[in-house]
């Protein structure tokens, strides 16, 4: 294969022809890229214009978690996920907690930040006094860009000069805080920062004597500790029954607390613990067209804010009350991006009854906590594999091309047995050899 230029100028068929020629795909594999094209021409155009070098649509299942009670409101929460047991686990948890007061959640602030990173080769006092002189000009330069956002209650709320020269030679930041209302606001923030950077350079050129500002970059930060959601569940300890009857309620509460403490002291466990939280959060972010990469990066940084990576949840067990809390930064949006154009996201927003950003942050956090509660509860009782492999059984049957008759036999055989790929494979082979 040779290096190609101009691939993006090809139409979809030409791109597929190229791929067929230079890959291991045959003609019928290539035709599979047509299977998931939308039958609505407008939607199809929309997908094909969403990214560069488009070749087709990539379906993932969407399911719903029912009975999700958050601050006394009941939600049907759409999840997009490829993992078999995620919707089942969150649903079990949501129902369980709906009978114990539901989830509670709070968002205190939605402030986001971005920085202009630059060097200044003059002395620190002169950049400080230049900044004092022209900080209002920097803000004013964004007034056109912030006009609509200000009408929606957002805008720039502060601008600071930060001296970082002790960490890197001549390095400073202009640190800007933003309110972005119901938008995630990445494009808005980046446009304002680039404007501020260009005015910064112009002003310093007018004011300084041979001392120079050199812009390195201007970009929002996906570290959003001020967009924190607190989400918790709480009930009398004696009500912690019914998940599984292996343990008494007080044994369950004690083991649950120990498992969360382990996630707070051991990085190996903390990462997996937080992954279980993101099973729910990411499923909601995908369904609502939010940026899961930004959210994950920010949340994992938050999990290590004291210099050690920890679990994002804490348990308190008083004599009578079990309280389990998730604290996670989630900078989400319900307008902008693809939220109002992607046909499935539009349906998801309607299922959620058009939440504002704050409410969506609480829904995502509750979904994460629901998945995590289910995971821990299974881990400390039956283990995770019983439930997980039961849900995964249909994937195994599909992989083994099981017939409908074989599926019936397998389902009844494994109703009270541990599912594994090898066990199912052996069982199907034994059925087939008897035929
Ligand atoms: C699997 O997707 C998630 C778990 O590993 C989470 C956890 O261990 O807490 C079950």
XYZ file of C-alpha atoms and ligand atoms in Angstrom:
445
model
C 0.000 0.000 0.000
C 1.218 3.496 -0.726
C 0.593 6.721 1.190
C -2.495 8.435 -0.206
C -3.402 12.119 -0.397
C -6.885 13.364 -1.156
C -8.747 10.389 0.365
C -11.217 12.844 1.923
C -12.149 14.065 -1.581
C -13.343 10.561 -2.541
C -17.041 9.795 -2.297
C -18.124 6.954 0.008
C -18.000 4.284 -2.729
C -14.532 5.321 -3.816
C -13.345 5.174 -0.201
C -14.762 1.649 0.161
C -13.130 0.561 -3.116
C -9.810 1.848 -1.842
C -10.233 0.001 1.479
C -11.216 -3.218 -0.291
C -8.099 -3.017 -2.409
C -5.721 -2.383 0.484
C -7.226 -4.458 3.307
C -8.271 -8.020 4.116
C -11.941 -7.275 3.397
C -13.693 -8.984 0.495
C -16.605 -7.662 -1.591
C -19.304 -9.031 0.732
C -17.577 -7.674 3.850
C -17.482 -4.288 2.158
C -21.204 -4.462 1.376
C -21.836 -4.720 5.122
C -20.974 -1.012 5.381
C -24.297 -0.412 3.586
C -26.347 -2.433 6.082
C -26.673 0.304 8.661
C -27.188 3.309 6.453
C -30.238 5.302 7.448
C -33.307 4.898 5.287
C -34.052 8.598 5.853
C -31.956 10.572 3.329
C -31.701 13.664 5.567
C -30.438 11.615 8.481
C -27.990 9.805 6.240
C -26.577 13.125 5.027
C -26.236 14.247 8.615
C -24.199 11.182 9.629
C -22.016 11.391 6.557
C -21.209 15.040 7.279
C -20.424 14.513 10.955
C -16.834 13.332 10.441
C -14.082 13.235 7.823
C -13.509 10.151 5.612
C -16.967 8.768 6.457
C -17.684 5.186 5.294
C -20.852 4.107 7.171
C -22.758 4.003 10.451
C -21.634 1.931 13.425
C -24.600 0.738 15.485
C -24.510 0.140 19.220
C -27.488 -1.024 21.252
C -29.613 1.510 23.082
C -31.699 0.321 26.032
C -33.469 2.010 28.921
C -33.154 1.875 32.670
C -36.576 2.267 34.253
C -37.542 3.273 37.821
C -34.664 5.722 38.215
C -35.853 8.032 40.997
C -33.724 11.165 41.383
C -34.764 13.901 43.834
C -38.269 12.383 43.879
C -38.679 12.535 40.077
C -38.954 9.267 38.118
C -36.904 8.935 34.935
C -36.628 6.443 32.120
C -32.898 6.671 31.357
C -31.574 5.655 27.923
C -28.218 3.829 27.969
C -25.990 3.193 24.954
C -23.533 0.418 25.741
C -22.027 -2.721 24.262
C -21.575 -4.429 27.654
C -24.232 -7.114 28.240
C -24.896 -6.638 31.940
C -24.781 -2.832 32.292
C -28.462 -2.017 31.683
C -29.629 -4.996 33.749
C -27.378 -4.028 36.668
C -28.434 -0.363 36.650
C -32.095 -1.351 36.366
C -31.842 -3.703 39.325
C -30.179 -0.968 41.371
C -32.656 1.730 40.283
C -35.618 -0.444 41.314
C -33.955 -1.414 44.598
C -33.311 2.239 45.501
C -36.727 3.408 44.270
C -38.063 1.393 47.219
C -35.613 3.093 49.608
C -36.042 6.796 48.859
C -34.342 6.949 45.471
C -31.188 8.822 44.502
C -30.468 12.323 45.754
C -28.247 14.675 43.777
C -26.893 18.210 43.933
C -24.925 20.458 41.582
C -23.505 23.579 43.246
C -21.673 25.147 40.323
C -21.067 24.697 36.603
C -18.040 26.956 36.173
C -15.550 25.866 33.493
C -12.115 27.159 32.747
C -9.702 27.631 29.912
C -6.213 29.067 29.607
C -4.096 31.073 27.209
C -0.608 29.607 27.694
C 2.185 32.012 26.799
C 5.741 33.072 27.462
C 6.903 36.571 28.393
C 10.606 37.330 28.270
C 10.356 40.537 30.352
C 10.270 40.908 34.096
C 7.245 39.574 36.020
C 6.213 42.979 37.410
C 5.848 44.517 33.950
C 3.544 41.726 32.681
C 1.515 42.106 35.898
C 1.058 45.838 35.301
C 0.364 45.364 31.582
C -2.296 42.809 32.493
C -3.906 45.244 34.957
C -3.966 47.880 32.229
C -5.555 45.766 29.553
C -7.556 43.022 31.260
C -10.788 44.932 30.570
C -9.800 45.213 26.906
C -9.306 41.446 26.812
C -12.803 40.935 28.188
C -14.347 43.544 25.896
C -12.750 41.903 22.865
C -15.012 38.878 23.508
C -18.239 40.846 23.830
C -19.524 39.848 20.358
C -18.656 36.204 21.008
C -20.294 36.177 24.436
C -23.416 38.162 23.469
C -25.776 35.185 22.999
C -24.301 33.318 25.940
C -24.824 36.360 28.195
C -28.475 36.431 27.114
C -28.728 32.819 28.332
C -27.176 33.725 31.700
C -23.613 32.686 30.863
C -20.418 34.417 29.790
C -16.955 35.118 31.160
C -16.920 35.469 34.940
C -13.246 36.092 35.697
C -9.861 36.556 34.089
C -6.553 36.134 35.935
C -2.873 36.254 35.149
C -0.988 33.321 36.673
C 2.796 33.357 36.993
C 4.154 29.865 36.277
C 7.778 30.902 35.792
C 8.935 28.790 38.737
C 7.726 25.692 36.888
C 8.770 26.603 33.324
C 11.007 29.394 32.049
C 9.009 32.579 31.203
C 5.694 30.670 31.326
C 2.426 32.442 32.239
C -1.259 31.712 31.860
C -4.310 33.841 31.370
C -6.828 31.761 33.282
C -10.424 32.467 32.268
C -13.608 31.233 33.995
C -16.792 30.689 32.026
C -20.454 29.976 32.621
C -21.862 28.177 29.605
C -25.523 27.698 30.673
C -26.898 24.473 29.160
C -24.081 24.041 26.628
C -20.955 22.031 27.305
C -19.403 25.117 25.712
C -16.107 23.806 24.310
C -16.343 25.776 21.049
C -17.523 28.903 22.833
C -14.675 28.743 25.359
C -12.025 28.037 22.725
C -13.227 30.897 20.500
C -13.075 33.342 23.425
C -9.605 32.138 24.416
C -8.236 32.507 20.885
C -9.667 36.035 20.714
C -8.115 36.909 24.078
C -4.759 35.524 22.903
C -4.743 37.651 19.751
C -5.643 40.836 21.657
C -3.041 39.990 24.299
C -0.310 39.892 21.679
C -1.463 43.137 20.045
C -1.661 45.013 23.325
C 1.708 43.823 24.565
C 3.323 44.830 21.276
C 1.911 48.328 21.698
C 3.016 48.611 25.317
C 6.316 46.846 25.866
C 9.894 47.773 25.037
C 11.407 44.804 23.323
C 9.759 42.442 25.799
C 7.538 39.950 24.029
C 4.570 37.704 24.540
C 4.716 34.474 22.572
C 1.445 32.524 22.583
C 1.967 28.780 23.000
C -1.668 27.703 22.858
C -5.211 28.653 23.865
C -7.557 25.877 24.964
C -10.313 24.996 27.415
C -9.478 22.687 30.293
C -11.306 19.376 30.612
C -10.387 19.425 34.279
C -13.705 20.709 35.644
C -13.678 20.244 39.435
C -16.194 23.058 39.779
C -18.771 21.139 37.706
C -19.042 18.607 40.496
C -22.136 16.480 41.062
C -22.806 14.998 44.485
C -25.130 12.023 44.239
C -26.057 9.727 47.091
C -28.341 6.972 48.327
C -29.193 6.484 51.951
C -31.397 4.257 54.067
C -31.599 2.628 57.487
C -29.052 -0.197 57.594
C -31.754 -2.735 58.372
C -33.329 -1.972 54.978
C -30.256 -3.274 53.178
C -31.888 -6.613 52.567
C -33.199 -8.261 49.458
C -30.292 -7.766 47.069
C -29.130 -11.216 47.804
C -29.888 -13.284 50.844
C -26.351 -14.659 51.413
C -25.597 -11.947 53.953
C -27.450 -10.292 56.803
C -28.020 -6.554 56.373
C -25.240 -5.673 58.795
C -22.766 -8.088 57.139
C -23.749 -6.573 53.785
C -23.203 -3.016 55.064
C -19.844 -3.887 56.628
C -18.505 -5.696 53.560
C -19.810 -2.934 51.305
C -17.939 -0.328 53.354
C -14.757 -2.421 53.311
C -14.932 -2.779 49.534
C -15.238 1.001 49.112
C -12.386 1.596 51.551
C -10.230 -0.770 49.480
C -10.980 1.358 46.382
C -9.824 4.378 48.360
C -6.479 2.915 49.338
C -5.465 0.658 46.446
C -5.028 1.941 42.893
C -5.596 -1.482 41.316
C -9.032 -1.681 42.833
C -9.767 2.070 42.492
C -9.487 2.014 38.695
C -11.885 -0.936 38.355
C -14.260 0.568 40.911
C -14.365 3.818 38.911
C -14.718 1.904 35.641
C -17.916 0.408 37.073
C -19.181 3.940 37.797
C -18.391 4.952 34.219
C -20.346 1.951 32.901
C -23.444 3.992 33.732
C -22.107 7.504 33.149
C -20.638 6.773 29.702
C -23.811 4.966 28.621
C -25.794 8.146 29.343
C -23.146 10.379 27.745
C -23.182 8.316 24.550
C -26.979 8.331 24.453
C -27.114 12.107 24.934
C -24.297 12.944 22.501
C -21.963 14.230 25.213
C -18.183 14.099 25.117
C -17.282 10.995 27.156
C -13.529 11.420 26.494
C -13.485 14.866 28.086
C -15.607 13.679 30.995
C -13.502 10.573 31.645
C -10.236 12.543 31.519
C -11.603 15.143 33.952
C -13.065 12.605 36.344
C -9.932 10.444 36.524
C -7.846 13.551 37.207
C -10.330 14.463 39.949
C -9.951 10.954 41.381
C -6.238 11.678 41.831
C -6.497 15.291 43.000
C -4.677 14.583 46.289
C -1.786 12.931 44.466
C -3.131 9.398 44.802
C -5.756 7.836 42.502
C -8.817 6.896 44.561
C -12.349 5.614 44.169
C -14.898 8.336 43.493
C -17.318 7.146 46.189
C -17.451 7.128 49.978
C -19.589 5.242 52.491
C -20.665 6.427 55.882
C -22.137 3.928 58.277
C -23.523 5.371 61.434
C -25.257 3.073 63.870
C -28.498 3.232 61.977
C -27.892 4.796 58.555
C -26.052 3.633 55.446
C -25.110 6.537 53.169
C -23.259 5.987 49.915
C -22.070 9.000 47.923
C -20.494 9.646 44.536
C -18.673 12.904 43.898
C -17.733 13.398 40.261
C -17.135 16.342 37.930
C -19.388 16.130 34.868
C -19.315 19.058 32.446
C -22.291 18.146 30.265
C -24.516 19.950 27.811
C -28.079 19.609 26.574
C -27.730 22.111 23.766
C -25.016 22.511 21.147
C -22.705 19.835 19.743
C -24.775 17.031 18.202
C -27.463 17.187 20.910
C -30.029 18.860 18.676
C -29.170 17.233 15.372
C -28.490 13.527 15.968
C -31.844 11.762 15.482
C -31.280 9.247 18.298
C -29.972 11.904 20.695
C -33.083 13.970 19.962
C -35.250 10.980 20.919
C -33.177 10.373 24.037
C -33.623 13.991 25.133
C -37.380 13.608 24.655
C -37.396 10.393 26.736
C -35.582 12.336 29.467
C -38.158 15.157 29.044
C -35.612 17.727 27.886
C -33.455 18.124 30.999
C -31.272 21.189 31.425
C -27.536 20.586 31.803
C -27.722 20.495 35.601
C -30.412 17.819 35.567
C -28.554 15.760 32.992
C -25.442 15.903 35.189
C -27.520 14.464 38.045
C -29.052 11.765 35.829
C -25.605 10.678 34.617
C -24.203 10.631 38.161
C -27.163 8.595 39.470
C -26.696 6.136 36.609
C -23.026 5.751 37.532
C -23.855 5.238 41.178
C -26.578 2.730 40.258
C -24.131 0.632 38.248
C -21.466 0.856 40.923
C -23.902 -0.115 43.711
C -24.982 -3.152 41.690
C -21.368 -4.138 40.982
C -20.240 -3.895 44.615
C -23.358 -5.673 45.879
C -22.726 -8.574 43.518
C -18.986 -8.648 44.175
C -19.466 -8.996 47.944
C -22.194 -11.652 47.646
C -22.424 -13.971 44.632
C -19.442 -12.603 42.698
C -19.846 -10.758 39.434
C -19.649 -13.597 36.945
C -22.988 -15.298 37.631
C -25.032 -12.291 36.532
C -22.538 -11.051 33.976
C -22.155 -14.357 32.151
C -25.928 -14.953 32.161
C -26.306 -11.680 30.255
C -23.316 -12.539 28.078
C -24.772 -15.956 27.163
C -26.578 -14.618 24.108
C -23.294 -13.181 22.783
C -21.678 -16.604 23.206
C -24.616 -18.277 21.427
C -24.297 -15.808 18.565
C -20.562 -16.417 18.343
C -21.213 -20.184 18.140
C -24.005 -19.696 15.563
C -26.442 -21.615 17.758
C -29.780 -22.544 16.204
C -33.026 -21.591 17.958
C -33.444 -25.199 19.148
C -29.884 -25.215 20.542
C -30.578 -21.896 22.299
C -33.570 -23.400 24.122
C -31.491 -26.390 25.257
C -28.556 -24.220 26.339
C -30.764 -21.768 28.260
C -32.449 -24.524 30.206
C -29.177 -26.424 30.820
C -27.388 -23.310 32.149
C -30.331 -21.977 34.198
C -28.631 -23.253 37.394
C -25.020 -23.595 36.175
C -22.081 -21.269 35.735
C -21.827 -19.952 32.193
C -18.455 -19.865 30.467
C -17.528 -19.861 26.798
C -15.890 -23.307 27.080
C -18.821 -24.847 28.980
C -21.348 -23.580 26.417
C -19.116 -24.604 23.516
C -18.701 -28.135 24.966
C -22.439 -28.429 25.563
C -23.322 -27.368 21.990
C -20.707 -29.743 20.572
C -22.262 -32.573 22.585
C -25.756 -31.728 21.217
C -24.403 -31.540 17.670
C -22.540 -34.847 17.956
C -25.719 -36.591 19.084
C -27.625 -35.340 16.003
C -17.422 -4.492 34.900
O -17.791 -3.827 33.726
C -17.411 -3.515 36.053
C -16.917 -4.079 37.384
O -15.627 -4.641 37.221
C -16.892 -2.919 38.331
C -16.299 -3.234 39.684
O -15.468 -4.152 39.808
O -16.664 -2.515 40.641
C -17.812 -5.182 37.876
